[in-house]
PDB file of C-alpha atoms in Angstrom:
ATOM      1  CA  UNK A  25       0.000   0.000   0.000  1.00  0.00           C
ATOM      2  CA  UNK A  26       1.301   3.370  -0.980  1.00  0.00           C
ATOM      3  CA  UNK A  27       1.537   5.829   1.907  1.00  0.00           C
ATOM      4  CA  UNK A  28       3.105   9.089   2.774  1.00  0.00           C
ATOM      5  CA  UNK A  29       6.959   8.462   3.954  1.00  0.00           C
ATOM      6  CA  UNK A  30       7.455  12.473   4.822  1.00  0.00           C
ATOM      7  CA  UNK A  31       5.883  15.999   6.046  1.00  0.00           C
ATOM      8  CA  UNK A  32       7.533  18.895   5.814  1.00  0.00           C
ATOM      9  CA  UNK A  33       7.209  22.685   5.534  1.00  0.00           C
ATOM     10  CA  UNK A  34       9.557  25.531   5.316  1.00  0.00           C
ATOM     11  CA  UNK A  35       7.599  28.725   7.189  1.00  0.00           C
ATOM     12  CA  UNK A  36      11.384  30.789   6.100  1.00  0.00           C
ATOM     13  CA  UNK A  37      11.356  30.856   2.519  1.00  0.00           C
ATOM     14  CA  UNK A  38      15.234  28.979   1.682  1.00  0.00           C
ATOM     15  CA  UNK A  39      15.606  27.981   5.369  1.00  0.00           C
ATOM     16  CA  UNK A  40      16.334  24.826   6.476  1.00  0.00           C
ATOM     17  CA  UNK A  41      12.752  21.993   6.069  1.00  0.00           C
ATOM     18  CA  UNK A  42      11.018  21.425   8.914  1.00  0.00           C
ATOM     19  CA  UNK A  43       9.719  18.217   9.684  1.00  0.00           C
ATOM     20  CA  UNK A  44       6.332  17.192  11.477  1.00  0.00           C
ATOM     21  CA  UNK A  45       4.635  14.008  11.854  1.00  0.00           C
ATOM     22  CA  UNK A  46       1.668  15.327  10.312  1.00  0.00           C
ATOM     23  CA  UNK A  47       0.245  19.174   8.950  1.00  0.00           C
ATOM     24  CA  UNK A  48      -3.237  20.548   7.946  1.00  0.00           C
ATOM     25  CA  UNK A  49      -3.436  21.508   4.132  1.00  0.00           C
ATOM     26  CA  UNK A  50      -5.527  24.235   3.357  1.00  0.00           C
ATOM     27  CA  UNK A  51      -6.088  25.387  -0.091  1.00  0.00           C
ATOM     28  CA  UNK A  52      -3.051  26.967   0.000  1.00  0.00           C
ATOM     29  CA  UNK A  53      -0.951  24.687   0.815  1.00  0.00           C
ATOM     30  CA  UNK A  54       0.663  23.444   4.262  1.00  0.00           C
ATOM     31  CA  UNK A  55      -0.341  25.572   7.223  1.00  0.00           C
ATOM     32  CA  UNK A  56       2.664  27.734   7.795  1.00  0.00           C
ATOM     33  CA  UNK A  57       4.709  26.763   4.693  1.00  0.00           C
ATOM     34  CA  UNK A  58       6.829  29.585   3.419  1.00  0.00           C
ATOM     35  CA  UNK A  59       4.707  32.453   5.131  1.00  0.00           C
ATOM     36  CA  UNK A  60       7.849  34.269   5.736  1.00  0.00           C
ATOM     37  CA  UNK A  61      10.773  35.687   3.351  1.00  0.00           C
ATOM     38  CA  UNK A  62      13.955  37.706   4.361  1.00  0.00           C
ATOM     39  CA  UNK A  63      14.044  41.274   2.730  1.00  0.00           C
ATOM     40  CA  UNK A  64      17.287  42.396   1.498  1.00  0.00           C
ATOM     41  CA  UNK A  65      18.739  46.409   1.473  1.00  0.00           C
ATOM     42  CA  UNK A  66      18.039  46.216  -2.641  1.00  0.00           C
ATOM     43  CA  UNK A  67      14.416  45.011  -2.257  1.00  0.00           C
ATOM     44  CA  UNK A  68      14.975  41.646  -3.264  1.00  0.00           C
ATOM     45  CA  UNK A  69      13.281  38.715  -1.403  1.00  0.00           C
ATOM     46  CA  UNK A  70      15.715  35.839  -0.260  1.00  0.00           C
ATOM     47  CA  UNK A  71      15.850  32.727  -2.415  1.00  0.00           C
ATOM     48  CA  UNK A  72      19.026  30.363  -2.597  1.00  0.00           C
ATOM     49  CA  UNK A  73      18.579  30.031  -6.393  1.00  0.00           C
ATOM     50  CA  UNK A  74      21.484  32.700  -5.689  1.00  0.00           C
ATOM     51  CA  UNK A  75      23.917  30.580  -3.533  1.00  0.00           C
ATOM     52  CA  UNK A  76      26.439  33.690  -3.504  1.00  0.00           C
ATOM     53  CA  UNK A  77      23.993  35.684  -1.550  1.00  0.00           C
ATOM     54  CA  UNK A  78      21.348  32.923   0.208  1.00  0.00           C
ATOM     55  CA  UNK A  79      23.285  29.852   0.616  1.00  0.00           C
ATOM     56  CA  UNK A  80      23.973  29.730   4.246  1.00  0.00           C
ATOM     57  CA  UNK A  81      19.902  30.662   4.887  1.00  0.00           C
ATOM     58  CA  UNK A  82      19.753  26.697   4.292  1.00  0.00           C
ATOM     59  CA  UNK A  83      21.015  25.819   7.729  1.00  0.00           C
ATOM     60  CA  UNK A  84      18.758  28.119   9.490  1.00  0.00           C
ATOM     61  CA  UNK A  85      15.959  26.562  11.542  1.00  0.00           C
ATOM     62  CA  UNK A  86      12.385  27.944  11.201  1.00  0.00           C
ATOM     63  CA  UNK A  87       9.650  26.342  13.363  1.00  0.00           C
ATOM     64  CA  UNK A  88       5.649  26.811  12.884  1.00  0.00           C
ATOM     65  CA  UNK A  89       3.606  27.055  15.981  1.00  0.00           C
ATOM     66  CA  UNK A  90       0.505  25.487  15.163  1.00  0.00           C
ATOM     67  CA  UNK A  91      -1.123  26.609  18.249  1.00  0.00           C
ATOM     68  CA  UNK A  92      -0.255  30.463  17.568  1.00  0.00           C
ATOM     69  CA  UNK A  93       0.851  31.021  14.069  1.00  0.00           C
ATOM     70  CA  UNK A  94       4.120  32.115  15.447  1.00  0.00           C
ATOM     71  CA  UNK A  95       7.242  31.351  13.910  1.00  0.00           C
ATOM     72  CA  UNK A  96      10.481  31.068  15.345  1.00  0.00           C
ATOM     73  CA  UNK A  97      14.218  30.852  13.919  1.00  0.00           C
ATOM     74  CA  UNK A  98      16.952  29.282  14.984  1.00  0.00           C
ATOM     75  CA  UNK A  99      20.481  30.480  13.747  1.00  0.00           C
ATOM     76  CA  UNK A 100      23.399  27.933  14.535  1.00  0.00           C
ATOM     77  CA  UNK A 101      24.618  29.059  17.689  1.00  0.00           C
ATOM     78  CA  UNK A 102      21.736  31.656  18.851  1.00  0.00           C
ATOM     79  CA  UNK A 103      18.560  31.397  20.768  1.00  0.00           C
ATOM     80  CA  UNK A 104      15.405  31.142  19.087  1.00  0.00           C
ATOM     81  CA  UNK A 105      13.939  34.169  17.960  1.00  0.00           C
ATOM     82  CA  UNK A 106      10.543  35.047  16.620  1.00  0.00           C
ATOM     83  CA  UNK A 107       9.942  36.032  13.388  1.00  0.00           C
ATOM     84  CA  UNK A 108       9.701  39.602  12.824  1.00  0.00           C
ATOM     85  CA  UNK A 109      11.336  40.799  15.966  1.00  0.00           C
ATOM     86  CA  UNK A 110      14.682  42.402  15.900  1.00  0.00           C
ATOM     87  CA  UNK A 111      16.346  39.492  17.637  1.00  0.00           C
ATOM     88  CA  UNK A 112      15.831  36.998  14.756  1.00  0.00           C
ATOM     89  CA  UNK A 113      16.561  39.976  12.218  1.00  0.00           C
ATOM     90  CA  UNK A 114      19.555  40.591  14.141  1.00  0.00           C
ATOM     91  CA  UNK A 115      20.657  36.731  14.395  1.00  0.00           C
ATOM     92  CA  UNK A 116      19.895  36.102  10.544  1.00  0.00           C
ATOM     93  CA  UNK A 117      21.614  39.460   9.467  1.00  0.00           C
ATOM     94  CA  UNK A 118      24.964  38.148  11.232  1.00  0.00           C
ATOM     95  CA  UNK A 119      24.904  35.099  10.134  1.00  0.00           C
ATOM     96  CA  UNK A 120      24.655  36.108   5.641  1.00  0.00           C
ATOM     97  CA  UNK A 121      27.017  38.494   6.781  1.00  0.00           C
ATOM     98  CA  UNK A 122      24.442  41.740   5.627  1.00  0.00           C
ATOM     99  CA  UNK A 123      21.467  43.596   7.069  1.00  0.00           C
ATOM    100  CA  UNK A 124      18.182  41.835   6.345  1.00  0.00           C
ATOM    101  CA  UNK A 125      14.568  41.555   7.584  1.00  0.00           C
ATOM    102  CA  UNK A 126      12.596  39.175   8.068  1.00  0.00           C
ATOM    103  CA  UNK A 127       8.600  39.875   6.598  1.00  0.00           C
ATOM    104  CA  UNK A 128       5.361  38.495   5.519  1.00  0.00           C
ATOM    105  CA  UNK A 129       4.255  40.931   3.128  1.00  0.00           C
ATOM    106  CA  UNK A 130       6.110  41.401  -0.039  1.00  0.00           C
ATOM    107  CA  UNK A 131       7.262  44.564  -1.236  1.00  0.00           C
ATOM    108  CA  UNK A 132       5.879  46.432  -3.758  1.00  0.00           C
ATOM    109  CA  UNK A 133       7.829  45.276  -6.564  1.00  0.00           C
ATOM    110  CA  UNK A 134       8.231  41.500  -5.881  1.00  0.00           C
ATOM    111  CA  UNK A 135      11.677  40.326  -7.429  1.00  0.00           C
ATOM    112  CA  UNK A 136      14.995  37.947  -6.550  1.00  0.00           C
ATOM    113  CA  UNK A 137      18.222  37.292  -7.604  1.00  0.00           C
ATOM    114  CA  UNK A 138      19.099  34.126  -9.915  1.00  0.00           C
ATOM    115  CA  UNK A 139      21.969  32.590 -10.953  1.00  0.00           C
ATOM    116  CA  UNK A 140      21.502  30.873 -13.933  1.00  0.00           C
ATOM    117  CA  UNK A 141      23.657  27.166 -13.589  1.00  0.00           C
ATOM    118  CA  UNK A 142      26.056  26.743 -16.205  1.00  0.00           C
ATOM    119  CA  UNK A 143      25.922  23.548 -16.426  1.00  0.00           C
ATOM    120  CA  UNK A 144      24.565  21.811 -19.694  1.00  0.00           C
ATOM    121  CA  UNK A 145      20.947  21.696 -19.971  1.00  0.00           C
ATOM    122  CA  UNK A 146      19.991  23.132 -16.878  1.00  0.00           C
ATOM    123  CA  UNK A 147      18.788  26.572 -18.441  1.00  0.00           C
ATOM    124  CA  UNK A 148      14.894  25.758 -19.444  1.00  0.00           C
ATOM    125  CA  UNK A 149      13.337  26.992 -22.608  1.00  0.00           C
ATOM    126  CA  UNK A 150      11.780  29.550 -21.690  1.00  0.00           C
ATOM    127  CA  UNK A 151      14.787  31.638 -20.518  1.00  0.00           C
ATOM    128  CA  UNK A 152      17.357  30.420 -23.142  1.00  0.00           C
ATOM    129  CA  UNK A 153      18.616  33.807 -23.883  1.00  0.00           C
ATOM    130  CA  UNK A 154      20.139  33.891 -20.333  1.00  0.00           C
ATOM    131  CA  UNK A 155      23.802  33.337 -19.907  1.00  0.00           C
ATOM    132  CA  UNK A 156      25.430  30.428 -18.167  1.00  0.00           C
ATOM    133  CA  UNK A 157      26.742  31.454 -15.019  1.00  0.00           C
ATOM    134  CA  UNK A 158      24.857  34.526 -15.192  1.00  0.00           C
ATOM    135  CA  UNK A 159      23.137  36.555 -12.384  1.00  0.00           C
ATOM    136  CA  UNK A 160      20.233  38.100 -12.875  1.00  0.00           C
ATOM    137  CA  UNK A 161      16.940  39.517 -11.220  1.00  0.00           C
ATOM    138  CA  UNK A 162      13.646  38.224 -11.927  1.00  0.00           C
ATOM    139  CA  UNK A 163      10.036  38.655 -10.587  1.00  0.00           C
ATOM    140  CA  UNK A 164       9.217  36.232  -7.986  1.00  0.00           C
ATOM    141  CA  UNK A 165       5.752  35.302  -6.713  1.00  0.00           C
ATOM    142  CA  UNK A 166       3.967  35.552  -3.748  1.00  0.00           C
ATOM    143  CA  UNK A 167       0.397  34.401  -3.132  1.00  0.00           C
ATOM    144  CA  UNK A 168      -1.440  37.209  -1.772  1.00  0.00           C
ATOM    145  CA  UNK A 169      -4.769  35.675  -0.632  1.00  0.00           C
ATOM    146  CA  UNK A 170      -2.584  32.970   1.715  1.00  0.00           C
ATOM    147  CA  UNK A 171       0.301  35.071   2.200  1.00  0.00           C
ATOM    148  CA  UNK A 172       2.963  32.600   1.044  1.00  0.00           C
ATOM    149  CA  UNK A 173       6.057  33.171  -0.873  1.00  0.00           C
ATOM    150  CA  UNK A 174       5.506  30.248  -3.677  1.00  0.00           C
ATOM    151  CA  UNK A 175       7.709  29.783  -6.763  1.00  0.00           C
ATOM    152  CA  UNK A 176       4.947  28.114  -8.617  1.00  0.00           C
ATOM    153  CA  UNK A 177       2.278  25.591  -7.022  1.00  0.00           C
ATOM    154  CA  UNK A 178       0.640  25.502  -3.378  1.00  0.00           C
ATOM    155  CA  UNK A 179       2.128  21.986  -3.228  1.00  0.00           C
ATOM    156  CA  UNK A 180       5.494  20.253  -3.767  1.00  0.00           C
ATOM    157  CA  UNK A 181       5.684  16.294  -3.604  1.00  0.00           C
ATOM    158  CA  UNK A 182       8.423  13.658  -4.735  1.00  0.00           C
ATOM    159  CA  UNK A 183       8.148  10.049  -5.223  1.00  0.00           C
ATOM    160  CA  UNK A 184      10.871   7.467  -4.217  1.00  0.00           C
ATOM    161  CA  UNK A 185      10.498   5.850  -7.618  1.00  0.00           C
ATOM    162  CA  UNK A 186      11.640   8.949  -8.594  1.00  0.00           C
ATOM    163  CA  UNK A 187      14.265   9.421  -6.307  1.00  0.00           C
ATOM    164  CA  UNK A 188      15.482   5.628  -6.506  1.00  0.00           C
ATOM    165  CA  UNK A 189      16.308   5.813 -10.280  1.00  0.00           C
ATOM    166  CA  UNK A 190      17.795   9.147  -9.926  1.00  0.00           C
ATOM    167  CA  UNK A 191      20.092   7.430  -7.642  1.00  0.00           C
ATOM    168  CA  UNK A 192      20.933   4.812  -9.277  1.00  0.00           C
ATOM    169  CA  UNK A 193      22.075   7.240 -12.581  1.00  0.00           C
ATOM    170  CA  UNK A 194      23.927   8.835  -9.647  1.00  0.00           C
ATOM    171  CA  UNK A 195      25.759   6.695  -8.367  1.00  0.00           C
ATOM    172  CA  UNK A 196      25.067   7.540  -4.964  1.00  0.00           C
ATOM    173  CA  UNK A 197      21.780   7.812  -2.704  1.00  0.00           C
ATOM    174  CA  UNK A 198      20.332  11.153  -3.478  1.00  0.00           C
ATOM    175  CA  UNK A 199      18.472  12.941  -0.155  1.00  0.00           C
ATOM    176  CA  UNK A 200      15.047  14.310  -0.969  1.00  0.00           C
ATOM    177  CA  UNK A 201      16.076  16.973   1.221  1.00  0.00           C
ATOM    178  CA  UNK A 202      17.582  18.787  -1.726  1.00  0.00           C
ATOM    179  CA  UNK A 203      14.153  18.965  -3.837  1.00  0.00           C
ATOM    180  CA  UNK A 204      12.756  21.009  -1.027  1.00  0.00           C
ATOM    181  CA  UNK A 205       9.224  18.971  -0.885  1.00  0.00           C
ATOM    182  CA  UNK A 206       6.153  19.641   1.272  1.00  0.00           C
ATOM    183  CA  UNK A 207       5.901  15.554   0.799  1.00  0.00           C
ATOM    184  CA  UNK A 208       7.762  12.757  -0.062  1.00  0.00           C
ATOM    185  CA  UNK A 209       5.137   9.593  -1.367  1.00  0.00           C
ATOM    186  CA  UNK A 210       6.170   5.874  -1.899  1.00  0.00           C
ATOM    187  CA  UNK A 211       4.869   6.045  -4.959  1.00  0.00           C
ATOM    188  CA  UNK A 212       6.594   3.869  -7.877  1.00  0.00           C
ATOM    189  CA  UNK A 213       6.439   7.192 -10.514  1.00  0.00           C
ATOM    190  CA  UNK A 214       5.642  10.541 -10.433  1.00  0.00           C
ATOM    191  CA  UNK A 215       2.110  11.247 -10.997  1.00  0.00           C
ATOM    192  CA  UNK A 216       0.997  13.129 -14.690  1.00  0.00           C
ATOM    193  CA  UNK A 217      -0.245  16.660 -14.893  1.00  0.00           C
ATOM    194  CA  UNK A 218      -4.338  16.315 -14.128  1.00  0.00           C
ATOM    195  CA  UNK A 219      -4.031  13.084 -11.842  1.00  0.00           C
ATOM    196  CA  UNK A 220      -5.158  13.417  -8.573  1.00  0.00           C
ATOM    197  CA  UNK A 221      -3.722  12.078  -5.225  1.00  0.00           C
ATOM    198  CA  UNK A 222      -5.733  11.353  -2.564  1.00  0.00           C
ATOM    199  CA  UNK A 223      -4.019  11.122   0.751  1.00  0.00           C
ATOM    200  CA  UNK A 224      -5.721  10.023   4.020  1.00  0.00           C
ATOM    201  CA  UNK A 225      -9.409  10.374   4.423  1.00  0.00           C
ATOM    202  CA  UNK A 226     -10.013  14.004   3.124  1.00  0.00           C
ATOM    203  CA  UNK A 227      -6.833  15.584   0.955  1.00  0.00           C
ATOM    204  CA  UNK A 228      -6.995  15.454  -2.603  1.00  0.00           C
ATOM    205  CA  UNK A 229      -4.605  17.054  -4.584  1.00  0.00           C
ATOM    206  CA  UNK A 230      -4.244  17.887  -8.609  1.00  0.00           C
ATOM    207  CA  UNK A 231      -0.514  17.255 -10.352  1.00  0.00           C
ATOM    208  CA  UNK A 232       0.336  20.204 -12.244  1.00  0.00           C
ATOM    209  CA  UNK A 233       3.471  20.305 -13.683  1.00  0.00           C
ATOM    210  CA  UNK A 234       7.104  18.859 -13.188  1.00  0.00           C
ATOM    211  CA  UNK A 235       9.474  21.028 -10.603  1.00  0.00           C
ATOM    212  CA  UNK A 236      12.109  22.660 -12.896  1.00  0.00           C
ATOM    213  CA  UNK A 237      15.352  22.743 -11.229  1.00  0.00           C
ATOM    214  CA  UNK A 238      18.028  25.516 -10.414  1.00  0.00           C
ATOM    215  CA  UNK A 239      21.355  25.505  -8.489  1.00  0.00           C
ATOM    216  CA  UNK A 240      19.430  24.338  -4.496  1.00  0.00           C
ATOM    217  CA  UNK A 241      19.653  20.779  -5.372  1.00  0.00           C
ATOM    218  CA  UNK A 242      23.634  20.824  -5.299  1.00  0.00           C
ATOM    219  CA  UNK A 243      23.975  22.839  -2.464  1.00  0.00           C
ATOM    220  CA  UNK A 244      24.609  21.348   1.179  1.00  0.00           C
ATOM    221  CA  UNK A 245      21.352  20.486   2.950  1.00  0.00           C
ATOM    222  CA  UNK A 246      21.997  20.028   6.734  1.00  0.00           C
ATOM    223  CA  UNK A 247      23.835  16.280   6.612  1.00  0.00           C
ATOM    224  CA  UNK A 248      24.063  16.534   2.575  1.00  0.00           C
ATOM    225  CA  UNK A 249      26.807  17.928   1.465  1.00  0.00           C
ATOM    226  CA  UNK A 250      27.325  20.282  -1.624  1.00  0.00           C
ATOM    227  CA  UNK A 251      27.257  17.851  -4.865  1.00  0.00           C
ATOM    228  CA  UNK A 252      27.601  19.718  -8.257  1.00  0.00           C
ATOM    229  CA  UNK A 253      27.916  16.823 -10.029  1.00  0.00           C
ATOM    230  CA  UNK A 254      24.075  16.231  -9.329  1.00  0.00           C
ATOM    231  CA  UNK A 255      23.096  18.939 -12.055  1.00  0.00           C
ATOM    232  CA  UNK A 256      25.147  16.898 -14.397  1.00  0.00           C
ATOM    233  CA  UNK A 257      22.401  13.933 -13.604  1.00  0.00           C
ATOM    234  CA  UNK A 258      19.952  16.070 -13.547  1.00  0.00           C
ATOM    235  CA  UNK A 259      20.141  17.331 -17.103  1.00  0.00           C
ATOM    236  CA  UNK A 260      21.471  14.198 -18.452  1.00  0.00           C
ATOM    237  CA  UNK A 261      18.060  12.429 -17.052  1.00  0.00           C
ATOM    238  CA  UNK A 262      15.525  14.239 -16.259  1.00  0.00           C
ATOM    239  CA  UNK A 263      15.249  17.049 -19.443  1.00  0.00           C
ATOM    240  CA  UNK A 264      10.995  16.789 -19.553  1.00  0.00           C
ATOM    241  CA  UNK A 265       8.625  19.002 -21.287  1.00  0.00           C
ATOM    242  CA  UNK A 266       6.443  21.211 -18.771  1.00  0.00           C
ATOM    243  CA  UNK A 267       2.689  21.662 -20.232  1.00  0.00           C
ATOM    244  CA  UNK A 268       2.578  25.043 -21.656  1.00  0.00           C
ATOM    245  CA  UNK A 269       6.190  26.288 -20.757  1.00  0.00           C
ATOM    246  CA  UNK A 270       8.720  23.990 -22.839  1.00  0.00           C
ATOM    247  CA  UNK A 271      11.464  21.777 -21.856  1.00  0.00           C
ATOM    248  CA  UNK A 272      12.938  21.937 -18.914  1.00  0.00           C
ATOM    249  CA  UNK A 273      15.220  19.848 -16.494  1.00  0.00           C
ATOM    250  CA  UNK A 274      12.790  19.250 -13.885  1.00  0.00           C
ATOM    251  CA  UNK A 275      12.614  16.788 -10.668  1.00  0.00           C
ATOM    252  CA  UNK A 276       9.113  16.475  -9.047  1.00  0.00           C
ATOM    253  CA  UNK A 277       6.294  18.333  -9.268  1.00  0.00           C
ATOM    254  CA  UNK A 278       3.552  20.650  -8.097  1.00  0.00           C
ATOM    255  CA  UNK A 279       0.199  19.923  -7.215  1.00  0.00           C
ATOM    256  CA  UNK A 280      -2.754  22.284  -6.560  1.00  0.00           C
ATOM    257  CA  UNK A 281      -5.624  21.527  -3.078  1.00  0.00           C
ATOM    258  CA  UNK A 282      -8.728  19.985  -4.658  1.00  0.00           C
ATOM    259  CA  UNK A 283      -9.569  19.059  -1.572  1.00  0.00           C
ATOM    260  CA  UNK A 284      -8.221  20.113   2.350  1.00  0.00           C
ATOM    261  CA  UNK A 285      -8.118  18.242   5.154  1.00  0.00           C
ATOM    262  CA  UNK A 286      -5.374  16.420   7.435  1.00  0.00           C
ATOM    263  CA  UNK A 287      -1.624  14.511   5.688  1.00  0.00           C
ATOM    264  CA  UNK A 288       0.530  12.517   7.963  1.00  0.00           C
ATOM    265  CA  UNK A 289       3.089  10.191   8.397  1.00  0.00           C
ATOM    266  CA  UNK A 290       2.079   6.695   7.088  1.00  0.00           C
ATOM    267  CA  UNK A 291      -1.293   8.322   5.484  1.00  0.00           C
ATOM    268  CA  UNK A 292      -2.464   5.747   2.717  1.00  0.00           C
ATOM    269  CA  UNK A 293      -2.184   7.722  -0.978  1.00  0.00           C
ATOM    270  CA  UNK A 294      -4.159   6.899  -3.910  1.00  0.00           C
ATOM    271  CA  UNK A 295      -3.357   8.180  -7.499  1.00  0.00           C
ATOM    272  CA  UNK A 296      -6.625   8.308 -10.220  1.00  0.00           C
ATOM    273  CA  UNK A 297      -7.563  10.165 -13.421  1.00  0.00           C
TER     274      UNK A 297
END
């Protein structure tokens, strides 16, 4: 029986995943999941897709209280601080090495720096006049009706089928943690865009399109280290076409809430459509 293997949410957009036994999904998603975003001095929103500048915001902790909506943060080696006071602006600032602040509401002009990977085929089609290596600024998203700080869909899910042959054309076990996922499923295969997933006894979600990838999945993720060689993979493998964008290397996907309700740890998940 297929069943859900991991929960986890990230209330700090590019902070460290935090994981829970189980998590109410709303129609936006995970309650608490990327709700907050650091603000840098040029207006940018933080987002390791630039590892110069966000890299190190992977190994900081951020916790959702589900009994208060508070969130705390953890740098490595403070206190705990709550989100939006001057303590955890303080903490986070030291550790990237620059003055940021923590917020949940996106500035006027919502945009982030990217660095574009230069490795083979991991530049999709729709941005193929970008440079390898390049930085560059682009308009990020934010989800103003539930407040989150989303790249594309409310929900992000991987399959150990998936992962397992990934592996294997690795050469080396490959930790989910790098894909970032609100859910890992023992499924055999990823779902197709327009199935739906039903997890537990009320959560249905929609697939709608493969995850493209950028630089996060080579960087160090708590106990994984830093592996640039798995972009290599990546593109060599994994080089899909996303419905109504183009091709793209890509590794999971994103679902939409058809349905809320309750997902936890060793919930039983059924794929139809």
């Amino acid at each position: 029986m297929n069943r859900v293997l991991g929960v986890r949410r990230h209330p700090l957009k590019s902070a460290a995943a935090e994981h829970v036994a189980a998590a109410f999904v709303g129609k936006h998603g995970l309650d608490g999941d990327r709700t907050w975003t650091c603000l840098d001095a040029d207006g940018t929103i933080g987002s390791a897709k630039q590892p110069r500048l966000w890299q190190t915001l992977l190994a900081v902790r951020a916790e959702f209280a589900t009994d208060t909506g508070d969130v705390h943060i953890t740098v490595p080696g403070r206190e705990p601080a709550a989100a939006g006071s001057p303590e955890a602006d303080d903490a986070v600032s030291a550790w990237l090495g620059r003055p940021v602040t923590l917020t949940r509401k996106p500035p006027t002009e919502l945009k982030r720096h990217h660095w574009w990977p230069d490795e083979p085929g991991m530049i999709p089609d729709w941005a193929r006049d970008k440079e390898p290596g390049g930085d560059d600024v682009v308009a990020a998203r934010h989800d103003a009706e539930g407040g989150r700080f989303f790249d594309y869909g409310a929900i992000h899910l991987v399959t150990t089928g998936a992962l397992e042959r990934l592996s294997a054309r690795h050469g080396s076990q490959v930790d989910p943690a790098r894909f970032r996922p609100n859910l890992i499923l023992d499924l055999p295969a990823d779902p197709e865009p327009g199935q739906r997933i039903a997890i537990g006894a009320d959560t249905v979600l929609e697939v709608a399109i493969p995850t493209p990838r950028c630089v996060i999945p080579s960087l160090a993720h708590g106990d994984a280290p830093a592996d640039r060689a798995l972009l290599k993979t990546l593109a060599a493998h994994r080089r899909v076409d996303v419905p109504a964008f183009g091709r793209a290397t890509c590794f999971g996907f994103y679902a939409e809430v058809r349905a809320v309700g309750a997902v936890a740890v060793g919930d039983t998940v059924t794929v139809s459509g």
